[in-house]
GROMACS .gro file of C-alpha atoms in nm:
model
  196
    1MET     CA    1  -0.011   0.035  -0.002
    2LYS     CA    2   0.288   0.211   0.093
    3SER     CA    3   0.461   0.172  -0.207
    4LYS     CA    4   0.123   0.269  -0.438
    5LEU     CA    5   0.061   0.586  -0.237
    6GLU     CA    6   0.454   0.649  -0.327
    7SER     CA    7   0.435   0.587  -0.641
    8ALA     CA    8   0.163   0.741  -0.720
    9ALA     CA    9   0.308   1.071  -0.517
   10VAL     CA   10   0.599   1.082  -0.700
   11HIS     CA   11   0.376   1.077  -1.054
   12GLY     CA   12   0.194   1.381  -0.925
   13ALA     CA   13   0.464   1.611  -0.830
   14ALA     CA   14   0.604   1.528  -1.195
   15VAL     CA   15   0.247   1.599  -1.347
   16LEU     CA   16   0.239   1.903  -1.142
   17ILE     CA   17   0.585   2.054  -1.197
   18CYS     CA   18   0.559   1.954  -1.580
   19GLY     CA   19   0.203   2.179  -1.616
   20ALA     CA   20   0.354   2.442  -1.460
   21LEU     CA   21   0.691   2.459  -1.653
   22ILE     CA   22   0.494   2.411  -1.969
   23GLY     CA   23   0.254   2.664  -1.845
   24ILE     CA   24   0.549   2.929  -1.786
   25PHE     CA   25   0.692   2.829  -2.138
   26ALA     CA   26   0.378   2.955  -2.291
   27ALA     CA   27   0.360   3.275  -2.110
   28TYR     CA   28   0.736   3.370  -2.192
   29PRO     CA   29   0.859   3.180  -2.478
   30PRO     CA   30   1.213   3.203  -2.535
   31ALA     CA   31   1.312   3.506  -2.857
   32THR     CA   32   1.669   3.461  -2.840
   33PRO     CA   33   1.958   3.206  -2.827
   34GLY     CA   34   2.006   3.254  -2.494
   35ASP     CA   35   1.635   3.176  -2.412
   36TRP     CA   36   1.625   2.825  -2.505
   37ALA     CA   37   1.970   2.704  -2.428
   38ALA     CA   38   1.801   2.848  -2.082
   39TRP     CA   39   1.430   2.636  -2.172
   40THR     CA   40   1.630   2.354  -2.296
   41GLN     CA   41   1.866   2.294  -2.020
   42ALA     CA   42   1.539   2.384  -1.737
   43PHE     CA   43   1.360   2.069  -1.936
   44GLY     CA   44   1.666   1.904  -1.901
   45SER     CA   45   1.660   1.922  -1.548
   46ILE     CA   46   1.315   1.813  -1.518
   47ALA     CA   47   1.393   1.540  -1.675
   48ALA     CA   48   1.682   1.411  -1.522
   49ILE     CA   49   1.540   1.451  -1.200
   50GLY     CA   50   1.255   1.223  -1.362
   51LEU     CA   51   1.481   0.999  -1.428
   52GLY     CA   52   1.639   0.968  -1.114
   53LEU     CA   53   1.352   0.925  -0.954
   54TRP     CA   54   1.204   0.659  -1.156
   55VAL     CA   55   1.506   0.442  -1.133
   56VAL     CA   56   1.527   0.465  -0.716
   57GLN     CA   57   1.166   0.366  -0.761
   58ARG     CA   58   1.216   0.071  -0.980
   59LEU     CA   59   1.564  -0.043  -0.784
   60HIS     CA   60   1.340   0.028  -0.426
   61ARG     CA   61   1.028  -0.256  -0.515
   62GLN     CA   62   1.323  -0.494  -0.721
   63GLU     CA   63   1.457  -0.500  -0.400
   64ILE     CA   64   1.084  -0.563  -0.159
   65GLY     CA   65   1.039  -0.846  -0.477
   66ARG     CA   66   1.368  -0.965  -0.398
   67ARG     CA   67   1.280  -0.989  -0.059
   68VAL     CA   68   0.978  -1.117  -0.089
   69ALA     CA   69   1.064  -1.440  -0.329
   70SER     CA   70   1.326  -1.467  -0.045
   71ALA     CA   71   1.069  -1.451   0.251
   72SER     CA   72   0.901  -1.688   0.030
   73ALA     CA   73   1.124  -1.969  -0.066
   74ALA     CA   74   1.265  -1.925   0.301
   75GLN     CA   75   0.914  -2.079   0.407
   76GLN     CA   76   0.909  -2.299   0.173
   77SER     CA   77   1.233  -2.481   0.265
   78GLN     CA   78   1.117  -2.421   0.611
   79GLN     CA   79   0.760  -2.615   0.553
   80ARG     CA   80   0.907  -2.898   0.364
   81SER     CA   81   1.175  -2.949   0.637
   82ALA     CA   82   0.907  -2.995   0.895
   83LEU     CA   83   0.695  -3.210   0.652
   84LEU     CA   84   1.028  -3.476   0.609
   85LEU     CA   85   1.053  -3.486   1.011
   86ILE     CA   86   0.627  -3.525   0.974
   87ASP     CA   87   0.702  -3.799   0.725
   88ALA     CA   88   0.974  -3.910   0.908
   89VAL     CA   89   0.723  -4.011   1.235
   90TYR     CA   90   0.577  -4.211   0.964
   91LYS     CA   91   0.762  -4.372   0.893
   92MET     CA   92   0.939  -4.478   1.151
   93ALA     CA   93   0.640  -4.576   1.329
   94GLU     CA   94   0.539  -4.766   1.014
   95LYS     CA   95   0.918  -4.968   1.070
   96VAL     CA   96   0.788  -5.068   1.426
   97ARG     CA   97   0.526  -5.242   1.385
   98SER     CA   98   0.592  -5.412   1.081
   99HIS     CA   99   0.961  -5.533   1.276
  100ALA     CA  100   1.059  -5.861   1.220
  101ASP     CA  101   1.364  -5.892   1.444
  102GLU     CA  102   1.291  -5.893   1.832
  103SER     CA  103   1.580  -5.810   1.980
  104ALA     CA  104   1.685  -5.597   2.237
  105LEU     CA  105   1.955  -5.451   1.945
  106ASP     CA  106   1.698  -5.364   1.746
  107LEU     CA  107   1.505  -5.158   2.095
  108LEU     CA  108   1.855  -5.011   2.051
  109HIS     CA  109   1.854  -4.885   1.745
  110LEU     CA  110   1.466  -4.808   1.706
  111SER     CA  111   1.535  -4.585   2.013
  112LEU     CA  112   1.872  -4.403   1.881
  113GLU     CA  113   1.688  -4.356   1.541
  114ALA     CA  114   1.352  -4.261   1.740
  115GLU     CA  115   1.566  -4.011   1.945
  116GLY     CA  116   1.710  -3.821   1.651
  117ILE     CA  117   1.395  -3.744   1.494
  118VAL     CA  118   1.260  -3.621   1.912
  119SER     CA  119   1.553  -3.404   1.898
  120ALA     CA  120   1.507  -3.318   1.496
  121LEU     CA  121   1.149  -3.203   1.555
  122ALA     CA  122   1.216  -3.042   1.885
  123SER     CA  123   1.406  -2.788   1.696
  124ALA     CA  124   1.123  -2.707   1.503
  125ASP     CA  125   1.020  -2.383   1.555
  126HIS     CA  126   0.523  -2.348   1.582
  127LEU     CA  127   0.567  -1.973   1.553
  128LYS     CA  128   0.695  -1.963   1.267
  129PHE     CA  129   0.381  -2.136   1.081
  130ASP     CA  130   0.060  -1.937   1.012
  131SER     CA  131  -0.120  -2.274   0.869
  132PRO     CA  132  -0.311  -2.460   1.158
  133CYS     CA  133  -0.230  -2.776   0.927
  134ALA     CA  134   0.097  -2.741   0.965
  135ILE     CA  135   0.121  -2.671   1.315
  136ASP     CA  136  -0.052  -2.922   1.385
  137ALA     CA  137   0.100  -3.234   1.191
  138LEU     CA  138   0.383  -3.097   1.387
  139LEU     CA  139   0.242  -3.103   1.744
  140MET     CA  140   0.073  -3.468   1.641
  141ALA     CA  141   0.489  -3.556   1.517
  142GLN     CA  142   0.631  -3.435   1.852
  143ALA     CA  143   0.411  -3.547   2.067
  144SER     CA  144   0.367  -3.925   1.916
  145SER     CA  145   0.753  -3.934   1.845
  146ARG     CA  146   0.815  -3.839   2.168
  147LYS     CA  147   0.599  -4.127   2.315
  148LEU     CA  148   0.760  -4.405   2.077
  149LEU     CA  149   1.078  -4.343   2.213
  150ALA     CA  150   0.920  -4.390   2.593
  151HIS     CA  151   0.790  -4.702   2.524
  152LEU     CA  152   1.086  -4.826   2.297
  153GLN     CA  153   1.385  -4.702   2.565
  154ARG     CA  154   1.060  -4.903   2.836
  155ALA     CA  155   1.094  -5.181   2.608
  156TYR     CA  156   1.428  -5.205   2.521
  157ASP     CA  157   1.496  -5.119   2.965
  158LEU     CA  158   1.226  -5.464   3.027
  159SER     CA  159   1.514  -5.640   2.809
  160LEU     CA  160   1.804  -5.543   3.013
  161ASP     CA  161   1.656  -5.705   3.334
  162GLY     CA  162   1.660  -6.006   3.188
  163ARG     CA  163   1.186  -5.952   3.164
  164GLY     CA  164   1.169  -6.008   2.812
  165HIS     CA  165   1.146  -5.662   2.587
  166LYS     CA  166   0.785  -5.688   2.560
  167TRP     CA  167   0.752  -5.566   2.167
  168ALA     CA  168   0.443  -5.634   2.162
  169PRO     CA  169   0.283  -5.308   2.322
  170VAL     CA  170   0.550  -5.103   2.093
  171LYS     CA  171   0.420  -5.282   1.835
  172GLU     CA  172   0.083  -5.168   1.935
  173PHE     CA  173   0.155  -4.821   2.042
  174ALA     CA  174   0.406  -4.759   1.692
  175GLU     CA  175   0.021  -4.903   1.474
  176GLN     CA  176  -0.158  -4.600   1.682
  177VAL     CA  177   0.122  -4.355   1.571
  178SER     CA  178   0.176  -4.478   1.250
  179ALA     CA  179  -0.300  -4.382   1.198
  180ALA     CA  180  -0.241  -4.077   1.390
  181VAL     CA  181   0.045  -3.917   1.246
  182LYS     CA  182  -0.044  -3.993   0.907
  183GLY     CA  183  -0.431  -3.727   0.898
  184PRO     CA  184  -0.231  -3.474   0.995
  185MET     CA  185   0.040  -3.535   0.802
  186GLU     CA  186  -0.145  -3.604   0.439
  187ALA     CA  187  -0.363  -3.275   0.496
  188PHE     CA  188  -0.061  -3.093   0.535
  189ARG     CA  189   0.121  -3.214   0.281
  190ALA     CA  190  -0.143  -3.160   0.029
  191GLU     CA  191  -0.194  -2.749   0.148
  192PHE     CA  192   0.198  -2.734   0.074
  193MET     CA  193   0.149  -2.880  -0.262
  194SER     CA  194  -0.093  -2.668  -0.374
  195ASN     CA  195   0.032  -2.385  -0.250
  196GLN     CA  196   0.342  -2.445  -0.494
   0.00000   0.00000   0.00000
């Protein structure tokens, strides 16, 4: 809005100055070669000032365009990263749910993988997202990944105590995580793809 007002003010001032100059020229036409030189210099000065203002205004508009494009690219990159992290939670839950080997070492590896995802999701700032779909999906992924990590770590700790690793409850919870994350993730993905 401000740019349009500035543009209108510059154009209005230019029209007034040119109109005044033409009016003065018509009232006092040049009679001698020196008068012609003075009038030529006056019109040239006005044209140079107008051209200078136009160049400055054009550069200003280009800078604003670059800033908007940069902000848009940064926002898309951030949304893409968040979508990848949410997808990682979903794939992790699917991996746990369909895991064939059920050893304590598998629990440890899956716990470490889940810990990395939880850590990456913890750095995601919800305030930088203006989409409710993105925020819902992020919150669901964060909560679900923390709970899945807690289940994996508890199962691993139980396996160290010699009480068995209780793999069935972990797989059952992973199935719940997969179902809980999928809906918000798909809504966020659809919104993200439509905005590109």
